[in-house]
Short mmCIF file of C-alpha atoms and ligand atoms in Angstrom, two decimals:
data_model
loop_
_atom_site.label_atom_id
_atom_site.label_comp_id
_atom_site.label_asym_id
_atom_site.label_seq_id
_atom_site.Cartn_x
_atom_site.Cartn_y
_atom_site.Cartn_z
CA MET I 1 -7.82 41.97 -65.94
CA SER I 2 -8.92 46.17 -65.54
CA ASP I 3 -5.30 47.91 -65.65
CA ILE I 4 -5.20 45.32 -69.71
CA PHE I 5 -7.96 47.51 -69.76
CA GLN I 6 -8.01 50.10 -68.94
CA LYS I 7 -4.32 51.41 -70.81
CA TYR I 8 -6.50 49.70 -74.24
CA CYS I 9 -8.82 51.94 -73.60
CA HIS I 10 -6.77 54.68 -73.68
CA GLY I 11 -5.72 53.78 -77.05
CA ALA I 12 -2.01 53.29 -77.22
CA THR I 13 -2.70 49.38 -78.77
CA SER I 14 0.97 47.96 -79.22
CA ALA I 15 1.26 44.73 -79.39
CA ALA I 16 2.49 43.86 -75.44
CA ILE I 17 -1.13 45.29 -74.65
CA LEU I 18 -3.11 43.12 -77.56
CA GLY I 19 -0.88 40.09 -76.50
CA GLU I 20 -2.27 40.29 -72.36
CA ILE I 21 -5.63 40.57 -73.75
CA ILE I 22 -5.48 37.50 -75.71
CA CYS I 23 -3.26 35.52 -73.00
CA GLU I 24 -6.11 36.77 -70.31
CA LYS I 25 -9.06 35.31 -73.25
CA LEU I 26 -7.50 31.79 -72.76
CA LYS I 27 -7.34 31.60 -69.46
CA GLU I 28 -10.76 29.68 -69.06
CA PRO I 29 -10.39 27.79 -72.51
CA ILE I 30 -7.35 26.60 -71.26
CA GLU I 31 -7.76 25.46 -67.49
CA GLN I 32 -10.76 23.66 -69.12
CA SER I 33 -9.03 21.79 -71.97
CA VAL I 34 -6.51 20.76 -69.81
CA TYR I 35 -8.84 20.00 -66.96
CA LYS I 36 -10.92 17.14 -69.96
CA ASN I 37 -7.31 16.40 -71.77
CA THR I 38 -6.89 14.99 -68.58
CA ALA I 39 -10.21 13.39 -67.07
CA ARG I 40 -10.27 12.53 -71.20
CA ASP I 41 -6.65 9.85 -69.63
CA LEU I 42 -7.88 9.03 -66.17
CA THR I 43 -10.87 7.91 -67.18
CA ASP I 44 -8.97 5.18 -69.48
CA GLU I 45 -6.09 4.03 -66.88
CA ILE I 46 -9.18 3.99 -64.39
CA ARG I 47 -10.83 1.76 -66.93
CA SER I 48 -8.52 -0.96 -67.44
CA ASN I 49 -6.66 -0.43 -63.91
CA CYS I 50 -9.15 -0.59 -61.35
CA GLU I 51 -10.88 -3.71 -61.13
CA SER I 52 -14.26 -3.12 -60.44
CA LEU I 53 -14.91 -0.60 -63.41
CA ASN I 54 -12.32 -2.77 -65.82
CA GLY I 55 -14.88 -4.92 -66.96
CA SER I 56 -18.79 -5.62 -67.88
CA ARG I 57 -21.54 -4.55 -65.67
CA SER I 58 -21.41 -8.28 -64.01
CA ASN I 59 -18.37 -7.77 -63.29
CA LEU I 60 -18.70 -4.96 -61.64
CA GLU I 61 -21.92 -6.00 -60.08
CA GLN I 62 -19.60 -8.49 -58.37
CA HIS I 63 -17.58 -6.60 -56.85
CA ILE I 64 -21.01 -4.53 -56.13
CA LEU I 65 -22.25 -7.95 -53.95
CA LYS I 66 -18.91 -8.13 -52.29
CA THR I 67 -18.69 -4.96 -51.24
CA LEU I 68 -21.95 -4.97 -49.28
CA ALA I 69 -21.28 -8.27 -47.85
CA GLU I 70 -18.59 -6.92 -46.45
CA GLU I 71 -20.62 -3.92 -45.22
CA GLU I 72 -23.20 -5.92 -43.81
CA ASP I 73 -25.34 -3.02 -43.92
CA PHE I 74 -28.41 -3.55 -44.44
CA ASP I 75 -30.03 -0.04 -45.34
CA LYS I 76 -27.28 0.09 -48.45
CA TYR I 77 -28.57 -4.27 -49.60
CA MET I 78 -32.39 -2.04 -50.36
CA ASP I 79 -30.94 -0.29 -52.01
CA TYR I 80 -29.56 -1.90 -54.26
CA ILE I 81 -31.83 -4.42 -54.90
CA GLU I 82 -34.19 -1.70 -54.32
CA THR I 83 -32.90 1.03 -57.59
CA PRO I 84 -30.18 -0.90 -58.61
CA ARG I 85 -29.37 1.50 -61.52
CA ASP I 86 -29.05 3.45 -58.99
CA HIS I 87 -26.54 1.70 -56.67
CA PHE I 88 -24.36 1.00 -59.49
CA LYS I 89 -23.84 4.83 -60.18
CA SER I 90 -23.08 5.78 -56.48
CA PHE I 91 -20.71 3.02 -56.75
CA ILE I 92 -19.36 3.94 -59.44
CA ARG I 93 -18.19 7.79 -58.49
CA ASP I 94 -17.14 6.12 -55.28
CA GLU I 95 -14.67 3.84 -56.19
CA VAL I 96 -13.45 6.72 -58.75
CA SER I 97 -13.78 9.43 -56.45
CA HIS I 98 -11.08 6.29 -54.35
CA TYR I 99 -9.27 6.23 -57.65
CA ILE I 100 -8.32 9.77 -57.86
CA THR I 101 -8.05 10.82 -53.99
CA ASP I 102 -5.73 7.62 -53.76
CA GLN I 103 -3.37 8.03 -56.99
CA PHE I 104 -3.39 12.09 -57.22
CA SER I 105 0.29 13.12 -56.70
CA VAL I 106 1.76 9.53 -58.50
CA SER I 107 -0.02 9.34 -61.42
CA VAL I 108 -3.81 13.00 -61.35
CA LEU I 109 -0.91 15.61 -61.93
CA PRO I 110 1.46 13.97 -64.08
CA LYS I 111 -1.21 13.74 -66.59
CA MET I 112 -2.00 17.39 -66.16
CA GLU I 113 1.17 18.58 -66.69
CA GLU I 114 1.93 16.53 -69.96
CA ASN I 115 -1.36 18.03 -70.56
CA ILE I 116 -0.62 21.05 -69.88
CA LYS I 117 2.90 20.91 -71.47
CA LEU I 118 1.74 19.73 -74.79
CA LEU I 119 -1.81 22.47 -74.91
CA GLN I 120 1.37 24.87 -74.22
CA GLN I 121 3.07 23.69 -77.09
CA LYS I 122 0.02 23.95 -79.13
CA ILE I 123 -0.58 26.92 -78.60
CA MET I 124 2.82 28.59 -79.77
CA LYS I 125 2.94 26.31 -82.75
CA ALA I 126 -0.34 28.66 -83.59
CA ALA I 127 1.39 31.38 -82.80
CA HIS I 128 4.51 31.14 -84.48
CA GLU I 129 2.79 29.80 -87.80
CA SER I 130 1.12 32.28 -87.45
CA THR I 131 3.30 35.23 -87.03
CA GLU I 132 5.41 33.34 -90.35
CA ARG I 133 2.26 33.65 -92.46
CA VAL I 134 1.65 37.68 -91.49
CA GLN I 135 4.76 37.78 -93.13
CA VAL I 136 5.22 35.68 -96.23
CA LYS I 137 1.11 37.49 -96.64
CA ARG I 138 2.18 40.88 -95.21
CA GLY I 139 -0.90 40.73 -93.37
CA ASP I 140 -2.25 43.15 -89.76
CA ALA I 141 -3.10 41.88 -86.56
CA GLY I 142 -6.00 41.01 -88.51
CA LEU I 143 -4.80 37.67 -90.16
CA TRP I 144 -2.51 37.26 -87.02
CA LEU I 145 -5.18 36.57 -84.45
CA LYS I 146 -8.30 34.73 -87.72
CA SER I 147 -5.26 32.35 -88.71
CA PHE I 148 -4.11 32.10 -84.54
CA THR I 149 -8.24 31.83 -83.56
CA GLN I 150 -8.23 28.90 -86.49
CA GLN I 151 -5.54 26.26 -84.72
CA LEU I 152 -7.09 26.23 -82.60
CA SER I 153 -10.21 25.70 -82.23
CA ASP I 154 -10.01 21.97 -82.77
CA GLU I 155 -7.93 21.84 -79.23
CA LEU I 156 -9.34 24.78 -77.29
CA ILE I 157 -13.24 26.35 -76.36
CA PHE I 158 -11.93 29.49 -78.60
CA SER I 159 -12.74 31.40 -81.56
CA GLU I 160 -12.84 34.68 -83.08
CA LYS I 161 -16.05 36.30 -81.13
CA ASP I 162 -14.26 35.33 -78.71
CA LEU I 163 -12.01 38.76 -79.77
CA SER I 164 -14.59 40.36 -81.01
CA GLY I 165 -14.49 44.08 -79.32
CA VAL I 166 -10.25 43.61 -78.84
CA LYS I 167 -9.25 46.13 -81.12
CA HIS I 168 -5.73 46.08 -83.65
CA ASP I 169 -6.66 47.53 -86.57
CA ASP I 170 -3.11 50.22 -84.70
CA VAL I 171 -0.74 46.93 -83.75
CA ASP I 172 2.81 48.62 -83.91
CA ASP I 173 4.52 45.54 -84.18
CA VAL I 174 2.42 41.73 -84.96
CA ASN I 175 6.02 40.38 -84.55
CA LEU I 176 6.34 40.48 -81.89
CA LEU I 177 2.25 38.82 -80.50
CA GLU I 178 4.52 35.77 -80.70
CA ASP I 179 6.39 36.75 -77.48
CA VAL I 180 4.97 37.80 -75.40
CA ILE I 181 2.39 35.49 -75.55
CA ARG I 182 5.84 32.78 -75.74
CA LYS I 183 6.07 35.45 -71.94
CA GLU I 184 2.88 35.55 -70.31
CA LEU I 185 1.51 31.71 -71.24
CA PRO I 186 3.48 30.51 -68.64
CA VAL I 187 2.61 32.02 -65.48
CA ILE I 188 -1.26 30.91 -66.89
CA MET I 189 -0.20 27.53 -66.67
CA SER I 190 1.12 27.71 -63.85
CA ASP I 191 -1.99 29.57 -62.20
CA ILE I 192 -4.20 26.66 -63.00
CA ARG I 193 -1.58 24.51 -61.99
CA SER I 194 -1.62 25.72 -58.34
CA ARG I 195 -5.80 25.34 -58.84
CA PHE I 196 -5.78 21.78 -59.17
CA ASN I 197 -5.93 19.92 -56.65
CA THR I 198 -8.48 16.67 -55.77
CA GLU I 199 -11.94 19.38 -55.50
CA THR I 200 -11.08 21.66 -57.31
CA PHE I 201 -10.71 18.53 -60.14
CA PRO I 202 -14.10 17.22 -59.96
CA VAL I 203 -15.77 19.85 -59.25
CA LYS I 204 -14.40 22.58 -62.19
CA LEU I 205 -14.53 19.44 -64.28
CA ASP I 206 -17.46 20.00 -66.70
CA PHE I 207 -20.17 17.43 -66.15
CA LYS I 208 -20.65 15.37 -68.97
CA PHE I 209 -16.25 15.02 -69.52
CA ARG I 210 -16.32 13.90 -65.21
CA PRO I 211 -14.49 10.31 -65.12
CA ASP I 212 -16.91 8.73 -63.55
CA GLU I 213 -19.60 9.84 -65.66
CA LEU I 214 -17.61 8.28 -69.40
CA LEU I 215 -17.53 5.41 -66.69
CA ILE I 216 -21.27 5.32 -66.46
CA ASP I 217 -21.81 5.62 -69.86
CA HIS I 218 -19.76 3.20 -70.03
CA LEU I 219 -21.05 0.57 -67.74
CA CYS I 220 -24.39 1.41 -67.19
CA GLN I 221 -26.39 1.76 -71.43
CA CYS I 222 -27.70 -1.80 -70.75
CA CYS I 223 -30.86 -3.62 -69.67
CA TRP I 224 -32.16 -2.54 -65.99
CA VAL I 225 -34.64 -5.10 -65.55
CA GLN I 226 -35.36 -6.84 -62.92
CA CYS I 227 -37.00 -10.34 -62.23
CA PRO I 228 -40.63 -9.25 -60.71
CA PHE I 229 -40.06 -12.77 -57.99
CA CYS I 230 -35.96 -11.25 -56.55
CA LYS I 231 -35.52 -8.53 -58.35
CA ALA I 232 -32.13 -9.08 -59.20
CA ILE I 233 -31.00 -7.47 -62.93
CA CYS I 234 -31.02 -8.65 -66.50
CA THR I 235 -27.82 -9.06 -67.60
CA ASN I 236 -28.01 -8.09 -71.67
CA THR I 237 -25.30 -5.84 -72.30
CA ILE I 238 -28.46 -4.41 -73.98
CA LYS I 239 -30.61 -1.88 -73.60
CA ASN I 240 -33.78 -2.49 -74.93
CA HIS I 241 -33.10 -5.68 -76.06
CA ASP I 242 -35.05 -8.22 -78.53
CA GLY I 243 -35.70 -11.75 -76.10
CA ASP I 244 -36.32 -12.42 -72.95
CA HIS I 245 -34.81 -10.79 -69.60
CA SER I 246 -32.38 -13.23 -68.46
CA VAL I 247 -29.74 -13.55 -66.00
CA ALA I 248 -27.32 -16.49 -64.02
CA ILE I 249 -28.73 -16.22 -60.22
CA HIS I 250 -31.53 -15.71 -59.15
CA ARG I 251 -32.74 -15.35 -55.06
CA ASN I 252 -34.97 -15.91 -52.75
CA ILE I 253 -37.89 -14.33 -53.69
CA GLY I 254 -38.72 -13.37 -49.64
CA LEU I 255 -35.97 -10.50 -49.75
CA ASN I 256 -38.85 -8.91 -52.80
CA GLY I 257 -41.78 -9.17 -50.22
CA TRP I 258 -42.99 -12.40 -52.20
CA PHE I 259 -45.25 -14.36 -49.25
CA TYR I 260 -47.35 -17.54 -48.65
CA ARG I 261 -51.02 -15.90 -49.47
CA LYS I 262 -52.74 -16.32 -46.39
CA THR I 263 -50.22 -16.56 -43.83
CA THR I 264 -47.25 -13.47 -43.18
CA ASN I 265 -44.70 -16.03 -43.79
CA LEU I 266 -42.03 -14.91 -46.14
CA SER I 267 -40.62 -17.62 -49.16
CA ILE I 268 -37.67 -18.96 -48.87
CA ASN I 269 -38.49 -20.02 -52.74
CA ILE I 270 -35.92 -19.18 -55.45
CA CYS I 271 -37.59 -18.25 -58.91
CA THR I 272 -35.05 -20.72 -60.86
CA SER I 273 -36.11 -23.37 -58.24
CA SER I 274 -40.49 -22.96 -58.26
CA VAL I 275 -40.37 -23.16 -62.10
CA ALA I 276 -39.19 -26.38 -61.64
CA SER I 277 -41.20 -27.01 -58.85
CA ASP I 278 -46.01 -28.45 -59.26
CA GLY I 279 -47.03 -25.31 -57.23
CA ASN I 280 -48.23 -22.01 -57.84
CA PHE I 281 -48.07 -18.53 -57.20
CA TYR I 282 -50.67 -15.30 -57.20
CA PRO I 283 -49.33 -12.55 -59.77
CA SER I 284 -49.12 -9.59 -57.27
CA HIS I 285 -51.44 -8.07 -60.43
CA SER I 286 -53.99 -10.66 -60.05
CA ASP I 287 -55.69 -12.80 -57.75
CA ASP I 288 -55.76 -16.59 -60.89
CA LYS I 289 -53.13 -18.68 -59.68
CA VAL I 290 -50.91 -19.19 -61.86
CA PRO I 291 -49.09 -22.77 -62.36
CA TRP I 292 -44.98 -22.49 -62.06
CA ARG I 293 -44.40 -24.70 -64.51
CA GLU I 294 -46.01 -21.59 -66.68
CA TYR I 295 -44.94 -18.91 -65.24
CA ARG I 296 -44.78 -16.96 -68.16
CA ARG I 297 -49.01 -17.22 -68.11
CA ALA I 298 -49.28 -14.68 -65.95
CA GLY I 299 -48.63 -11.54 -68.80
CA GLY I 300 -47.27 -8.81 -68.11
CA VAL I 301 -43.71 -8.58 -67.31
CA TYR I 302 -43.74 -12.93 -66.45
CA ALA I 303 -43.57 -12.81 -69.67
CA ASP I 304 -41.45 -11.67 -71.27
CA TRP I 305 -39.08 -13.70 -69.31
CA SER I 306 -36.53 -16.28 -69.72
CA ILE I 307 -36.00 -18.04 -66.23
CA THR I 308 -34.83 -21.51 -66.79
CA PRO I 309 -35.21 -24.44 -64.34
CA ASP I 310 -31.66 -24.50 -61.71
CA LEU I 311 -31.77 -26.38 -58.59
CA SER I 312 -28.26 -25.68 -57.80
CA GLU I 313 -26.93 -23.91 -54.82
CA LEU I 314 -26.81 -20.37 -53.98
CA PRO I 315 -25.21 -19.74 -51.31
CA TYR I 316 -24.71 -15.99 -51.42
CA TRP I 317 -28.55 -14.48 -51.04
CA LYS I 318 -29.04 -18.02 -48.62
CA TRP I 319 -26.52 -15.65 -46.60
CA PHE I 320 -28.45 -13.06 -47.33
CA VAL I 321 -31.44 -13.65 -46.31
CA CYS I 322 -30.10 -15.80 -42.41
CA ARG I 323 -27.71 -12.72 -42.06
CA PHE I 324 -30.44 -9.89 -42.42
CA GLN I 325 -32.57 -12.44 -41.38
CA LYS I 326 -35.07 -9.88 -38.66
CA ASP I 327 -34.03 -7.11 -40.74
CA LEU I 328 -35.95 -9.22 -43.89
CA GLU I 329 -39.01 -9.46 -40.91
CA GLU I 330 -39.19 -5.79 -40.06
CA TYR I 331 -38.92 -4.62 -43.42
CA TYR I 332 -41.92 -6.53 -45.14
CA LYS I 333 -43.01 -6.88 -41.69
CA LYS I 334 -43.88 -10.49 -41.44
CA THR I 335 -41.47 -12.86 -41.26
CA PHE I 336 -39.55 -16.47 -42.57
CA ASP I 337 -41.81 -19.00 -40.97
CA GLY I 338 -44.34 -21.67 -41.73
CA HIS I 339 -43.43 -22.66 -44.76
CA GLY I 340 -41.29 -19.38 -44.86
CA LYS I 341 -38.92 -21.14 -42.05
CA ILE I 342 -35.50 -20.84 -43.63
CA PRO I 343 -33.61 -24.45 -43.37
CA ASP I 344 -30.61 -25.39 -40.94
CA ASN I 345 -27.86 -25.87 -43.90
CA TRP I 346 -29.01 -21.92 -45.40
CA ARG I 347 -26.93 -21.67 -42.06
CA THR I 348 -24.48 -23.09 -42.15
CA TYR I 349 -22.98 -20.91 -45.31
CA SER I 350 -19.98 -18.27 -44.30
CA LYS I 351 -19.75 -15.32 -45.85
CA HIS I 352 -16.49 -15.73 -47.08
CA GLU I 353 -17.86 -19.17 -49.11
CA ALA I 354 -21.48 -17.39 -50.02
CA VAL I 355 -18.59 -14.24 -51.82
CA GLU I 356 -16.17 -17.44 -53.65
CA THR I 357 -19.35 -19.20 -55.01
CA LEU I 358 -20.48 -15.56 -57.14
CA GLU I 359 -16.96 -15.95 -58.87
CA LYS I 360 -17.82 -19.22 -61.14
CA TYR I 361 -21.30 -17.08 -61.98
CA ILE I 362 -19.46 -14.23 -63.66
ZN1 ZN U 1 -36.33 -14.55 -60.40
ZN1 ZN U 2 -32.96 -7.67 -70.42
#
């Protein structure tokens, strides 16, 4: 760069030097455009190929629950239960990062090559048409630059402004610009190619174009309100939707710290069966008991939920409570005793059964 400017500052504004300056200025916008287009193509591919990310958020949640069961990591479970949105986001980031690492040479690199080729063709076409325009209009280098930058403005973040300060009044042979660019462009492209790897790709890419961010946008723009009893996430696909929140699978409310009044016994109740019972509960914000059947009377967060009575088996969360009983007891400083004693038949579910039964709810 400094060499070019030295030649340039010493007065000899040849087409060769102007061409080199143009190429130098194009480097960064070309790289950004190649990364951006590759990321876009890759996002489309991940959206159709990656099992956890190719459907709705409910499909994604099923994969998250499967992964949590495979890993059997209590802290990760609590992260999912307490801050589901962040957990979903980091799950998506991990999936995308694995995909990029696994598929780098077979899928990401070829996409980048293709985008480089296309961009090179577009730039040469713009250069060629600018030369023709100058010839027809008997224009000068100023007209050439204007035409060139205008044609590329859709492809690159590059405008005449980027060339302001570049002297071009006395360029000897405008026709040569196209040749100089044809010669210099492959050098820039191979430079970009050589810097492209699994580490630089996500880092050099503008945040908003990153495949994980695009997928987070796509999959996480929905309702995240959690059941006030069991923390299950509303499955409505619209953020700030009208009507009640709802979800197909509720959980044992003890895993959210609910316990039997005046005891230190964590509750084994499941919201869907409780709302069919004759019992009462005490909302977290008051000392007035509310009949389960009329849980909405508790107002606030309770009023906005539609919890339908359902006595069907929910092996996944029963398995979870059995598997992590000690961890939950420690976490909430309470125990599954007394009314909260875990029924023996809960212990009969295998992890495999627990995970399998998730599928029928999606
Ligand atoms: Zn619930
Ligand atoms: Zn909702």
